[in-house]
CSV table of C-alpha atoms in Angstrom, one decimal:
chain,number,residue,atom,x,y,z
A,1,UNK,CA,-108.3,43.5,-15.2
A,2,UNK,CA,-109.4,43.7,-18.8
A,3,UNK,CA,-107.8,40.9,-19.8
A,4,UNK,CA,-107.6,38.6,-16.8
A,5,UNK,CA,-104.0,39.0,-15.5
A,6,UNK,CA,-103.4,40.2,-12.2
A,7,UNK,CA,-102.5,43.6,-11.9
A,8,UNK,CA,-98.5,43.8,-12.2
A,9,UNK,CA,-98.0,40.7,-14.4
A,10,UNK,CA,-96.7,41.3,-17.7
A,11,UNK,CA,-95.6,44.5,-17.3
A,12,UNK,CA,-92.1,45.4,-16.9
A,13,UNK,CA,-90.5,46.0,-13.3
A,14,UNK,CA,-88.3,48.8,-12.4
A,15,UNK,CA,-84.7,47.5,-12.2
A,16,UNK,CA,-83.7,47.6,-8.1
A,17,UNK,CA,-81.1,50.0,-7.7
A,18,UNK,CA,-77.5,48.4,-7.7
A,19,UNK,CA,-75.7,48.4,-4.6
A,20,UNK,CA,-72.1,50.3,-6.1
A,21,UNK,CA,-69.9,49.7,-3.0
A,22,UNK,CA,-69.6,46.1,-3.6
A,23,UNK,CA,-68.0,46.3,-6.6
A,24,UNK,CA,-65.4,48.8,-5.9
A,25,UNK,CA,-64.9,47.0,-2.6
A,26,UNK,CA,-63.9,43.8,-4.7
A,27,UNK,CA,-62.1,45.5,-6.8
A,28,UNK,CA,-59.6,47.3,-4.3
A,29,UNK,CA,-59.5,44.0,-2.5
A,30,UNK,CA,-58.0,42.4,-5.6
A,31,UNK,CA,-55.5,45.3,-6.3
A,32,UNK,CA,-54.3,44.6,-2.3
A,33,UNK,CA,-53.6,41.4,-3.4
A,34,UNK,CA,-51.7,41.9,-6.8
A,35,UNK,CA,-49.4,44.1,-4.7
A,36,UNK,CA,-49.2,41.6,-1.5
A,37,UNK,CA,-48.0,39.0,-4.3
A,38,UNK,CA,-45.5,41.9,-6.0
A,39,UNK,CA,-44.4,42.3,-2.5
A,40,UNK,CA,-43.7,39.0,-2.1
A,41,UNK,CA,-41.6,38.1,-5.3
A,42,UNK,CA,-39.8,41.3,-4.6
A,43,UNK,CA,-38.7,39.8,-0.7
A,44,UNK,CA,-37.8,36.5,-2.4
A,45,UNK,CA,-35.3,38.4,-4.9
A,46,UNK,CA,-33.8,40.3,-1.9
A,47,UNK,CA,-34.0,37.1,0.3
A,48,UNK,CA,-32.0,34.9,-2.8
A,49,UNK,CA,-29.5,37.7,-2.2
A,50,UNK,CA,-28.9,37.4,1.1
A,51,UNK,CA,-28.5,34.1,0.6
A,52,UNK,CA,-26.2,33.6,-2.0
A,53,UNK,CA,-22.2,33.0,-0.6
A,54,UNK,CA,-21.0,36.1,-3.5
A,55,UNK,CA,-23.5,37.8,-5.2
A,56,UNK,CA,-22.8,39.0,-8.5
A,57,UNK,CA,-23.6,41.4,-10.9
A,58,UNK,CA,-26.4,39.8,-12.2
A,59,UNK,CA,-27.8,38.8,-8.8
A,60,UNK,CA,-27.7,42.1,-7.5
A,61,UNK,CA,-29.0,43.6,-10.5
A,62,UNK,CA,-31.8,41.8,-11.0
A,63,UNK,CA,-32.5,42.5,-6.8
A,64,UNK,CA,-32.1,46.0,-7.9
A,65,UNK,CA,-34.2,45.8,-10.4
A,66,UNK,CA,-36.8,43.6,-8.8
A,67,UNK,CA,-37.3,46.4,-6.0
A,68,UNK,CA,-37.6,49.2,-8.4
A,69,UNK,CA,-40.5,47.6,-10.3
A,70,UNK,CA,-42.0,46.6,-7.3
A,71,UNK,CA,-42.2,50.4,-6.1
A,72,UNK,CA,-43.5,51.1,-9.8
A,73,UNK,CA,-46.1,48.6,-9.4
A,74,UNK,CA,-46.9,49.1,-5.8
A,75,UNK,CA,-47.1,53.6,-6.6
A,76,UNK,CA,-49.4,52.7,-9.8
A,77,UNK,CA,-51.5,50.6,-7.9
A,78,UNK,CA,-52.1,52.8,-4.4
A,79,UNK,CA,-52.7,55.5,-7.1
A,80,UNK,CA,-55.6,53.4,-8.9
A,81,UNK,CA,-57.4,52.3,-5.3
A,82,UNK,CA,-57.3,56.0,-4.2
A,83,UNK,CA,-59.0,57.0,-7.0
A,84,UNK,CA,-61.9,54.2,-6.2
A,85,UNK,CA,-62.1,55.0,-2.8
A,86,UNK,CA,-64.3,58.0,-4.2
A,87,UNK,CA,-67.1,56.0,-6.1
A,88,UNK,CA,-66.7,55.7,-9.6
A,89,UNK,CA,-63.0,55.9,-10.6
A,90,UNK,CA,-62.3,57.3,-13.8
A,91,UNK,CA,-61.4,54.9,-16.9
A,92,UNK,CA,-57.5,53.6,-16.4
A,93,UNK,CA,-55.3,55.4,-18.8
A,94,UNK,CA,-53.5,52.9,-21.2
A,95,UNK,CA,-50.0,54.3,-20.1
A,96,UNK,CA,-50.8,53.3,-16.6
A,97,UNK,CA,-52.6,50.1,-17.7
A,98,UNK,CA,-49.1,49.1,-20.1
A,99,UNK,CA,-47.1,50.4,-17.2
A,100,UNK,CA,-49.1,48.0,-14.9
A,101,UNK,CA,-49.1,45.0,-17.1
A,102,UNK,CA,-45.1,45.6,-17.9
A,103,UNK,CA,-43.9,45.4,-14.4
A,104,UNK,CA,-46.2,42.6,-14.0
A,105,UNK,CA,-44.4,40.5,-16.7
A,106,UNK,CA,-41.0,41.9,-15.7
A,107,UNK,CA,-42.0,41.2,-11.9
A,108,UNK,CA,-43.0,37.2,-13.3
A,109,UNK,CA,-39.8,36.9,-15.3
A,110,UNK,CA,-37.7,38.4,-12.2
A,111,UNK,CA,-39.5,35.0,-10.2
A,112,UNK,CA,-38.7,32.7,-12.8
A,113,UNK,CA,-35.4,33.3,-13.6
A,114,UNK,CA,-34.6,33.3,-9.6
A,115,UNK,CA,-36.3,29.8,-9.6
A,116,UNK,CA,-34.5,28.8,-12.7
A,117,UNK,CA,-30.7,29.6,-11.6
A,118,UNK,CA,-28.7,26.5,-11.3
A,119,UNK,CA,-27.1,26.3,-8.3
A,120,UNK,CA,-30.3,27.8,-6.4
């Protein structure tokens, strides 16, 4: 070389191509888990049902509710990973993104308030 570098030094390398599946992969893994966890606050609200001597209004309505969210959350979210499972997904509309985060919050507030009741 001209200027006393070995060939290949200094110059820029071609970026290695990026492996995509691994991301989406991760990605679907951690929307299986959001849901297992919605699953599980959702059993918990049915389960302080069944366990309380006379459930009432509010009890059951916040079961009620609980379950109804979850199947919000749970449709939303086996909607998003089926739309990974082809490569790219599109961007996440902000309805279904505010839809998401809202039944997340209502989902939490559902928990605490079941942990919260005296006489639980």
């Amino acid at each position: 070389m001209a200027d006393g570098q070995p060939p290949g030094v200094g110059t820029p390398r071609p970026a290695p191509d990026r492996d995509p599946g691994l991301q989406p992969e991760r990605t679907r893994l951690a929307w299986r888990r959001t849901t297992l966890s919605a699953t599980a606050m959702a059993v918990l609200a049915g389960r302080q049902l069944l366990r309380s001597d006379a459930p009432g209004a509010v009890e059951v309505t916040l079961a009620v509710l609980m379950g109804l969210l979850w199947a919000a959350f749970v449709a939303l979210a086996h909607r998003r990973m089926r739309a990974m499972a082809g490569g790219r997904p599109p961007a996440l509309p902000p309805r279904t993104a505010l839809l998401l985060v809202g039944c997340t919050l209502a989902l939490a507030l559902g928990g605490a308030v079941i942990l919260v009741r005296p006489g639980h």
